[in-house]
Short mmCIF file of C-alpha atoms in Angstrom, two decimals:
data_model
loop_
_atom_site.label_atom_id
_atom_site.label_comp_id
_atom_site.label_asym_id
_atom_site.label_seq_id
_atom_site.Cartn_x
_atom_site.Cartn_y
_atom_site.Cartn_z
CA UNK B 46 -118.03 23.54 -75.40
CA UNK B 47 -115.45 25.79 -74.18
CA UNK B 48 -117.82 26.98 -71.15
CA UNK B 49 -115.60 28.42 -67.96
CA UNK B 50 -115.94 25.86 -64.75
CA UNK B 51 -116.79 27.71 -61.68
CA UNK B 52 -115.74 25.71 -58.46
CA UNK B 53 -112.97 24.03 -57.02
CA UNK B 54 -114.66 20.58 -57.42
CA UNK B 55 -115.47 20.71 -61.27
CA UNK B 56 -112.44 21.80 -62.01
CA UNK B 57 -110.53 19.10 -60.44
CA UNK B 58 -112.74 16.57 -61.37
CA UNK B 59 -112.39 17.24 -65.01
CA UNK B 60 -108.38 17.86 -64.63
CA UNK B 61 -108.49 14.92 -63.31
CA UNK B 62 -110.17 13.42 -66.42
CA UNK B 63 -108.53 15.00 -68.96
CA UNK B 64 -105.26 16.23 -67.87
CA UNK B 65 -102.08 13.70 -67.79
CA UNK B 66 -101.34 13.16 -63.55
CA UNK B 67 -97.67 14.71 -63.86
CA UNK B 68 -97.34 17.46 -61.34
CA UNK B 69 -99.59 15.44 -57.63
CA UNK B 70 -101.39 19.04 -57.75
CA UNK B 71 -103.71 20.06 -54.96
CA UNK B 72 -107.22 19.77 -55.03
CA UNK B 73 -108.15 22.95 -56.07
CA UNK B 74 -108.41 25.23 -59.51
CA UNK B 75 -106.48 28.54 -59.43
CA UNK B 76 -108.57 31.39 -61.55
CA UNK B 77 -106.95 34.57 -60.54
CA UNK B 78 -103.50 36.54 -59.22
CA UNK B 79 -102.93 39.93 -57.80
CA UNK B 80 -99.32 41.02 -56.73
CA UNK B 81 -98.44 38.51 -53.91
CA UNK B 82 -101.83 36.62 -54.15
CA UNK B 83 -103.71 33.86 -55.87
CA UNK B 84 -107.21 33.15 -55.47
CA UNK B 85 -109.11 29.64 -56.09
CA UNK B 86 -112.41 28.94 -58.28
CA UNK B 87 -113.96 28.91 -54.47
CA UNK B 88 -112.77 32.48 -53.64
CA UNK B 89 -110.07 31.39 -50.93
CA UNK B 90 -107.16 33.79 -51.14
CA UNK B 91 -103.47 32.51 -50.88
CA UNK B 92 -99.77 34.14 -50.28
CA UNK B 93 -98.05 32.95 -53.41
CA UNK B 94 -94.27 32.31 -52.06
CA UNK B 95 -93.79 30.39 -55.05
CA UNK B 96 -94.64 32.85 -57.96
CA UNK B 97 -95.39 29.93 -60.77
CA UNK B 98 -91.60 28.65 -59.10
CA UNK B 99 -89.61 32.04 -59.56
CA UNK B 100 -91.53 33.19 -62.74
CA UNK B 101 -93.13 36.50 -61.53
CA UNK B 102 -90.99 38.24 -60.16
CA UNK B 103 -93.66 41.20 -60.27
CA UNK B 104 -96.36 39.29 -58.82
CA UNK B 105 -99.49 38.35 -60.65
CA UNK B 106 -100.78 40.83 -63.35
CA UNK B 107 -98.31 43.45 -62.96
CA UNK B 108 -100.09 46.22 -65.06
CA UNK B 109 -97.78 47.68 -66.85
CA UNK B 110 -96.58 43.99 -68.25
CA UNK B 111 -100.34 43.23 -68.68
CA UNK B 112 -100.68 46.14 -70.44
CA UNK B 113 -97.94 45.20 -72.79
CA UNK B 114 -99.56 42.00 -73.57
CA UNK B 115 -102.65 43.33 -74.76
CA UNK B 116 -101.86 46.14 -77.18
CA UNK B 117 -99.27 43.36 -78.62
CA UNK B 118 -101.67 41.14 -79.24
CA UNK B 119 -104.06 43.61 -80.66
CA UNK B 120 -101.24 44.33 -83.50
CA UNK B 121 -99.19 41.44 -84.11
CA UNK B 122 -99.83 38.04 -82.50
CA UNK B 123 -97.21 35.80 -84.73
CA UNK B 124 -94.70 36.26 -87.22
CA UNK B 125 -92.20 34.16 -89.15
CA UNK B 126 -88.28 34.52 -88.03
CA UNK B 127 -87.38 35.77 -91.97
CA UNK B 128 -87.91 39.23 -90.77
CA UNK B 129 -86.80 41.28 -87.56
CA UNK B 130 -89.69 41.77 -85.05
CA UNK B 131 -89.87 45.05 -83.28
CA UNK B 132 -90.44 43.64 -79.64
CA UNK B 133 -87.87 41.41 -80.44
CA UNK B 134 -85.06 43.38 -81.46
CA UNK B 135 -86.43 45.85 -78.51
CA UNK B 136 -85.88 42.96 -75.60
CA UNK B 137 -82.55 41.75 -77.18
CA UNK B 138 -81.50 45.17 -76.75
CA UNK B 139 -82.49 45.53 -73.12
CA UNK B 140 -80.62 42.55 -72.61
CA UNK B 141 -77.49 43.06 -74.08
CA UNK B 142 -77.33 46.90 -72.85
CA UNK B 143 -77.44 45.50 -69.28
CA UNK B 144 -74.86 42.66 -69.42
CA UNK B 145 -71.77 41.06 -70.50
CA UNK B 146 -73.60 39.56 -73.47
CA UNK B 147 -73.17 40.37 -77.37
CA UNK B 148 -76.34 38.22 -78.72
CA UNK B 149 -79.18 36.52 -78.15
CA UNK B 150 -81.51 34.02 -79.31
CA UNK B 151 -84.82 33.38 -78.43
CA UNK B 152 -86.91 30.70 -77.43
CA UNK B 153 -89.61 29.63 -75.53
CA UNK B 154 -88.80 27.78 -72.67
CA UNK B 155 -85.72 26.97 -70.23
CA UNK B 156 -85.04 23.86 -71.66
CA UNK B 157 -84.63 25.20 -75.10
CA UNK B 158 -82.81 27.62 -74.04
CA UNK B 159 -79.96 24.77 -72.79
CA UNK B 160 -80.27 23.11 -75.32
CA UNK B 161 -79.73 25.65 -77.66
CA UNK B 162 -76.36 26.76 -75.70
CA UNK B 163 -74.95 22.64 -75.81
CA UNK B 164 -75.79 22.88 -79.72
CA UNK B 165 -73.86 26.27 -79.60
CA UNK B 166 -71.12 24.89 -77.83
CA UNK B 167 -70.53 21.42 -80.07
CA UNK B 168 -70.96 23.55 -83.16
CA UNK B 169 -68.07 26.20 -81.74
CA UNK B 170 -65.69 23.04 -80.60
CA UNK B 171 -66.47 21.54 -84.62
CA UNK B 172 -65.43 25.03 -85.59
CA UNK B 173 -62.02 24.85 -84.03
CA UNK B 174 -61.19 21.78 -85.56
CA UNK B 175 -62.11 19.40 -82.54
CA UNK B 176 -65.17 17.21 -83.58
CA UNK B 177 -64.22 14.90 -81.05
CA UNK B 178 -64.84 17.52 -78.49
CA UNK B 179 -68.92 16.95 -77.73
CA UNK B 180 -69.26 16.12 -73.70
CA UNK B 181 -70.82 18.43 -71.42
CA UNK B 182 -69.92 18.67 -67.70
CA UNK B 183 -72.64 19.39 -65.67
CA UNK B 184 -73.24 19.16 -61.41
CA UNK B 185 -74.52 16.77 -59.22
CA UNK B 186 -78.29 17.98 -58.28
CA UNK B 187 -78.45 20.45 -61.47
CA UNK B 188 -81.63 20.63 -63.04
CA UNK B 189 -81.72 22.12 -66.77
CA UNK B 190 -85.03 21.27 -68.34
CA UNK B 191 -87.21 18.22 -69.26
CA UNK B 192 -86.10 17.54 -72.96
CA UNK B 193 -83.88 14.29 -73.57
CA UNK B 194 -80.83 16.28 -73.46
CA UNK B 195 -81.18 18.85 -70.82
CA UNK B 196 -82.73 15.69 -68.73
CA UNK B 197 -79.29 14.30 -69.08
CA UNK B 198 -77.54 17.21 -68.27
CA UNK B 199 -79.49 17.47 -64.65
CA UNK B 200 -77.60 15.57 -62.21
CA UNK B 201 -80.51 14.15 -60.27
CA UNK B 202 -81.07 9.80 -61.05
CA UNK B 203 -84.48 10.25 -59.91
CA UNK B 204 -85.54 12.35 -63.32
CA UNK B 205 -83.54 9.81 -65.44
CA UNK B 206 -85.52 7.05 -64.28
CA UNK B 207 -87.61 5.33 -67.09
CA UNK B 208 -85.86 7.46 -69.77
CA UNK B 209 -83.25 5.57 -70.58
CA UNK B 210 -81.11 4.84 -72.66
CA UNK B 211 -80.07 8.69 -71.94
CA UNK B 212 -78.23 10.33 -74.74
CA UNK B 213 -74.38 10.09 -74.58
CA UNK B 214 -72.43 13.07 -73.77
CA UNK B 215 -72.81 14.03 -70.31
CA UNK B 216 -70.86 13.72 -67.23
CA UNK B 217 -71.19 15.05 -63.78
CA UNK B 218 -68.89 17.17 -61.42
CA UNK B 219 -69.59 17.77 -57.60
CA UNK B 220 -70.85 21.66 -57.20
CA UNK B 221 -68.11 23.66 -55.56
CA UNK B 222 -65.22 21.14 -55.95
CA UNK B 223 -62.91 21.96 -58.93
CA UNK B 224 -60.79 19.11 -58.60
CA UNK B 225 -64.04 17.04 -59.48
CA UNK B 226 -64.60 19.21 -62.66
CA UNK B 227 -60.87 18.33 -63.35
CA UNK B 228 -61.67 14.35 -62.88
CA UNK B 229 -64.31 14.73 -65.29
CA UNK B 230 -62.84 16.93 -67.72
CA UNK B 231 -61.38 14.96 -70.84
CA UNK B 232 -60.01 15.37 -74.28
CA UNK B 233 -64.05 15.00 -75.31
CA UNK B 234 -64.93 18.15 -73.47
CA UNK B 235 -66.85 20.79 -74.96
CA UNK B 236 -68.55 23.07 -72.25
CA UNK B 237 -69.53 22.97 -69.04
CA UNK B 238 -72.96 24.13 -67.64
CA UNK B 239 -73.83 25.47 -64.25
CA UNK B 240 -76.57 27.03 -62.32
CA UNK B 241 -75.18 29.89 -59.94
CA UNK B 242 -77.66 28.81 -57.62
CA UNK B 243 -78.85 25.36 -57.78
CA UNK B 244 -82.49 26.03 -57.53
CA UNK B 245 -84.38 22.33 -57.76
CA UNK B 246 -81.24 20.79 -56.56
CA UNK B 247 -82.53 22.44 -52.82
CA UNK B 248 -80.92 26.23 -53.10
CA UNK B 249 -77.09 25.59 -53.18
CA UNK B 250 -75.40 28.74 -54.00
CA UNK B 251 -72.03 28.21 -55.80
CA UNK B 252 -68.94 29.91 -54.03
CA UNK B 253 -67.55 33.11 -55.89
CA UNK B 254 -64.25 31.49 -55.33
CA UNK B 255 -65.12 28.12 -57.32
CA UNK B 256 -66.80 29.97 -60.36
CA UNK B 257 -63.88 32.36 -60.64
CA UNK B 258 -61.77 29.29 -60.85
CA UNK B 259 -64.12 27.52 -62.99
CA UNK B 260 -64.09 30.52 -65.36
CA UNK B 261 -60.35 30.14 -65.75
CA UNK B 262 -59.96 26.53 -66.16
CA UNK B 263 -62.55 26.87 -68.81
CA UNK B 264 -60.68 29.49 -70.21
CA UNK B 265 -57.15 27.60 -70.26
CA UNK B 266 -59.16 24.56 -71.96
CA UNK B 267 -61.09 26.42 -74.59
CA UNK B 268 -64.36 24.84 -73.01
CA UNK B 269 -67.70 27.28 -73.39
CA UNK B 270 -68.45 27.67 -69.98
CA UNK B 271 -72.42 28.15 -70.10
CA UNK B 272 -74.45 29.75 -67.21
CA UNK B 273 -77.67 28.26 -66.39
CA UNK B 274 -80.15 31.58 -65.30
CA UNK B 275 -83.38 30.15 -65.86
CA UNK B 276 -84.08 30.29 -62.42
CA UNK B 277 -81.70 32.90 -60.75
CA UNK B 278 -81.74 35.49 -63.43
CA UNK B 279 -83.85 38.99 -64.02
CA UNK B 280 -82.98 40.07 -60.18
CA UNK B 281 -84.05 36.75 -58.54
CA UNK B 282 -80.38 36.37 -57.02
CA UNK B 283 -79.90 40.55 -56.14
CA UNK B 284 -78.07 41.69 -59.67
CA UNK B 285 -80.05 42.07 -62.53
CA UNK B 286 -77.94 38.34 -64.06
CA UNK B 287 -76.85 36.23 -61.12
CA UNK B 288 -73.14 35.67 -62.45
CA UNK B 289 -72.84 39.59 -62.20
CA UNK B 290 -73.09 38.99 -58.11
CA UNK B 291 -69.98 37.21 -58.51
CA UNK B 292 -67.50 38.77 -60.75
CA UNK B 293 -67.86 36.16 -63.01
CA UNK B 294 -68.30 36.64 -66.99
CA UNK B 295 -69.75 33.29 -68.75
CA UNK B 296 -69.17 32.82 -72.40
CA UNK B 297 -73.23 32.02 -72.76
CA UNK B 298 -76.08 32.69 -70.28
CA UNK B 299 -79.77 31.06 -70.48
CA UNK B 300 -83.12 32.33 -69.54
CA UNK B 301 -86.79 32.07 -69.10
CA UNK B 302 -88.91 32.23 -66.62
CA UNK B 303 -88.82 35.68 -64.81
CA UNK B 304 -87.75 37.24 -68.29
CA UNK B 305 -91.87 36.80 -69.44
CA UNK B 306 -93.33 37.43 -65.74
CA UNK B 307 -95.89 34.59 -66.77
CA UNK B 308 -96.03 34.38 -70.46
CA UNK B 309 -93.89 31.43 -71.78
CA UNK B 310 -90.12 32.91 -72.88
CA UNK B 311 -86.63 31.98 -73.42
CA UNK B 312 -83.15 33.00 -74.21
CA UNK B 313 -80.03 31.92 -74.79
CA UNK B 314 -77.14 35.05 -75.30
CA UNK B 315 -73.31 34.48 -75.92
CA UNK B 316 -70.40 37.07 -76.46
CA UNK B 317 -67.41 37.26 -77.89
CA UNK B 318 -66.32 34.71 -80.34
CA UNK B 319 -69.43 32.55 -79.21
CA UNK B 320 -71.80 35.09 -80.26
CA UNK B 321 -71.39 34.55 -84.03
CA UNK B 322 -70.94 30.54 -84.01
CA UNK B 323 -74.59 29.83 -85.14
CA UNK B 324 -75.50 30.61 -88.78
CA UNK B 325 -78.16 30.57 -91.06
CA UNK B 326 -80.30 27.31 -91.10
CA UNK B 327 -78.42 25.97 -87.43
CA UNK B 328 -80.68 27.08 -84.89
CA UNK B 329 -84.31 27.86 -85.00
CA UNK B 330 -87.96 27.81 -83.47
CA UNK B 331 -91.26 28.11 -84.90
CA UNK B 332 -92.51 30.79 -81.77
CA UNK B 333 -89.11 31.56 -80.37
CA UNK B 334 -89.11 35.70 -80.36
CA UNK B 335 -92.58 35.52 -80.60
CA UNK B 336 -94.31 39.45 -80.56
CA UNK B 337 -96.43 39.02 -78.12
CA UNK B 338 -93.54 37.19 -75.93
CA UNK B 339 -91.28 39.49 -76.45
CA UNK B 340 -93.23 42.72 -75.82
CA UNK B 341 -94.20 41.17 -72.62
CA UNK B 342 -90.67 40.24 -71.69
CA UNK B 343 -89.45 44.27 -72.77
CA UNK B 344 -91.85 45.09 -70.18
CA UNK B 345 -91.17 43.10 -67.41
CA UNK B 346 -87.11 43.28 -67.55
CA UNK B 347 -87.93 47.12 -67.90
CA UNK B 348 -90.14 47.48 -65.25
CA UNK B 349 -87.56 45.21 -62.86
CA UNK B 350 -84.69 47.47 -63.72
CA UNK B 351 -86.31 50.95 -63.48
CA UNK B 352 -87.68 50.25 -60.13
CA UNK B 353 -84.44 48.89 -58.75
CA UNK B 354 -85.94 45.33 -58.05
CA UNK B 355 -82.75 43.72 -57.84
CA UNK B 356 -81.50 45.62 -55.27
CA UNK B 357 -84.66 44.74 -53.40
CA UNK B 358 -84.18 41.62 -53.74
CA UNK B 359 -81.00 41.88 -51.89
CA UNK B 360 -82.90 43.79 -49.05
CA UNK B 361 -85.42 41.57 -48.82
CA UNK B 362 -83.55 38.40 -48.76
CA UNK B 363 -81.41 39.42 -46.30
CA UNK B 364 -84.81 40.05 -43.97
CA UNK B 365 -85.95 36.82 -45.02
CA UNK B 366 -82.95 35.05 -44.13
CA UNK B 367 -82.61 36.69 -40.90
CA UNK B 368 -86.53 35.89 -39.72
CA UNK B 369 -85.71 32.07 -40.93
CA UNK B 370 -82.59 32.01 -38.62
CA UNK B 371 -84.93 33.63 -35.89
CA UNK B 372 -87.47 30.37 -36.21
CA UNK B 373 -84.46 28.30 -36.63
CA UNK B 374 -83.41 29.04 -32.76
CA UNK B 375 -86.82 28.10 -31.66
CA UNK B 376 -87.70 25.36 -33.90
CA UNK B 377 -84.74 22.79 -34.58
CA UNK B 378 -86.68 21.07 -37.31
CA UNK B 379 -85.08 23.88 -39.33
CA UNK B 380 -81.63 23.02 -39.70
CA UNK B 381 -80.03 25.69 -42.20
CA UNK B 382 -80.77 28.79 -44.32
CA UNK B 383 -78.96 29.63 -47.08
CA UNK B 384 -79.70 31.34 -50.90
CA UNK B 385 -78.97 34.76 -52.36
CA UNK B 386 -81.36 37.51 -52.70
CA UNK B 387 -84.92 36.21 -53.10
CA UNK B 388 -84.22 32.80 -53.71
CA UNK B 389 -84.06 31.03 -50.53
CA UNK B 390 -84.02 27.61 -49.24
CA UNK B 391 -84.79 26.17 -45.36
CA UNK B 392 -83.40 22.79 -44.83
CA UNK B 393 -85.95 20.99 -42.36
CA UNK B 394 -85.04 18.30 -40.46
CA UNK B 395 -87.41 16.05 -42.22
CA UNK B 396 -87.47 13.36 -44.85
CA UNK B 397 -90.14 14.91 -46.56
CA UNK B 398 -90.85 18.93 -46.73
CA UNK B 399 -94.76 18.30 -47.50
CA UNK B 400 -95.33 18.05 -43.60
CA UNK B 401 -94.46 21.54 -43.58
CA UNK B 402 -95.96 22.62 -46.95
CA UNK B 403 -99.77 21.07 -47.15
CA UNK B 404 -100.45 22.87 -43.68
CA UNK B 405 -99.36 25.71 -45.10
CA UNK B 406 -101.00 25.54 -47.94
CA UNK B 407 -104.37 25.04 -45.61
CA UNK B 408 -103.91 27.92 -43.82
CA UNK B 409 -103.54 29.74 -47.02
CA UNK B 410 -99.68 29.88 -47.57
CA UNK B 411 -98.07 28.74 -51.15
CA UNK B 412 -94.53 27.34 -50.32
CA UNK B 413 -92.87 24.53 -52.19
CA UNK B 414 -90.47 22.16 -51.35
CA UNK B 415 -87.43 21.17 -53.24
CA UNK B 416 -85.16 18.11 -53.02
CA UNK B 417 -87.25 16.45 -50.87
CA UNK B 418 -86.47 18.47 -47.55
CA UNK B 419 -85.96 22.05 -48.63
CA UNK B 420 -88.53 24.66 -48.41
CA UNK B 421 -87.97 27.24 -51.06
CA UNK B 422 -88.84 31.00 -51.14
CA UNK B 423 -89.17 32.30 -54.20
CA UNK B 424 -91.68 35.60 -53.98
CA UNK B 425 -92.19 38.06 -56.01
CA UNK B 426 -89.71 41.01 -55.72
CA UNK B 427 -91.50 43.39 -54.90
CA UNK B 428 -93.06 41.68 -52.08
CA UNK B 429 -94.67 44.14 -49.47
CA UNK B 430 -92.67 43.45 -46.41
CA UNK B 431 -96.13 43.19 -44.61
CA UNK B 432 -97.18 40.50 -46.66
CA UNK B 433 -94.05 38.59 -46.44
CA UNK B 434 -94.36 38.90 -42.87
CA UNK B 435 -98.06 37.29 -43.17
CA UNK B 436 -96.60 34.44 -44.82
CA UNK B 437 -93.84 33.84 -42.07
CA UNK B 438 -96.39 33.89 -39.16
CA UNK B 439 -98.52 30.90 -40.86
CA UNK B 440 -94.97 29.42 -41.64
CA UNK B 441 -94.64 29.89 -37.65
CA UNK B 442 -97.84 28.65 -36.71
CA UNK B 443 -97.17 25.44 -38.42
CA UNK B 444 -94.04 24.65 -37.34
CA UNK B 445 -95.18 25.53 -33.96
CA UNK B 446 -98.20 22.68 -34.43
CA UNK B 447 -95.50 19.91 -35.93
CA UNK B 448 -93.25 20.13 -33.35
CA UNK B 449 -96.00 19.50 -30.73
#
């Protein structure tokens, strides 16, 4: 019954038969990963610049992370949250001691983390005697998750199609436009949620000036400022947490993806008066803070810090942007290169960037496109320079071919 599939053909056939068609998958089955490489069931090797969509900051199967997962799985796999769980406490200590936050709640995903952060904001406003304050301002082109609430917070019409009526209480401002935020603000506003760099929206960084103005405005109006660092936290932008590179401290920060380097785990963290808003019975989750997830995440975050990978992300991100800008001079299909650290986007003069990503995949390079026409690069933070060069050589070959 549990016999493994051994080739791409069988995996794809069974996948089409038994799993829902929600991802538009390539017709291969991945079976092994190591560092910056993936292998499919037929033995083909790929350079992976997607890394589970910014999940594997340390690459696939990082030894210290594998060891922590294995050891915890042999010790304690699950325990009710009626007790303090040692690896969860250890992970919380690492996060808090390396950030401006004071308390953390562990969840299972980015969407859950964002949902919990918005619950915290509503509860805070009610505690202040403002039950009318329940609305959340997010931003056009943002992405915050797939639950009904986080889907609605997502500022992309295409994500909303087919799921109406959507929950009430969400308004959308324009990124890097403070006047737009002020126009959306009203007496019902409880919180603002923002990605320091919009990933799914096309790798669009916030400006420092805008985030500082937003911080001052939220403080003035007593609005909870939530930074969604699900995709850009844990070293990705060149700082351990993205807001540190802007000199702006949010009230609440959400994390997931790279936090567990492949094991599902999320968190939302709060500071100051926001850290003690949620009381027993206000929020919970069966698997949040799971021993395996938090032991793995503690090992992953420790490795990111001790190996100075945020600093390396700055260095390698600058190199990647430099190389892409060199390509831009030779290949006018590249209109713009942007990003922070090792989340980089190349905007293409195409309606659909799959024209590039599909032939790259055939040549053994995994990239993805976001916002339709943007190539997104989110490699492991410790990717060897020569591996990145090999990947860019494949990309250049494809750009040359499609330019003929």
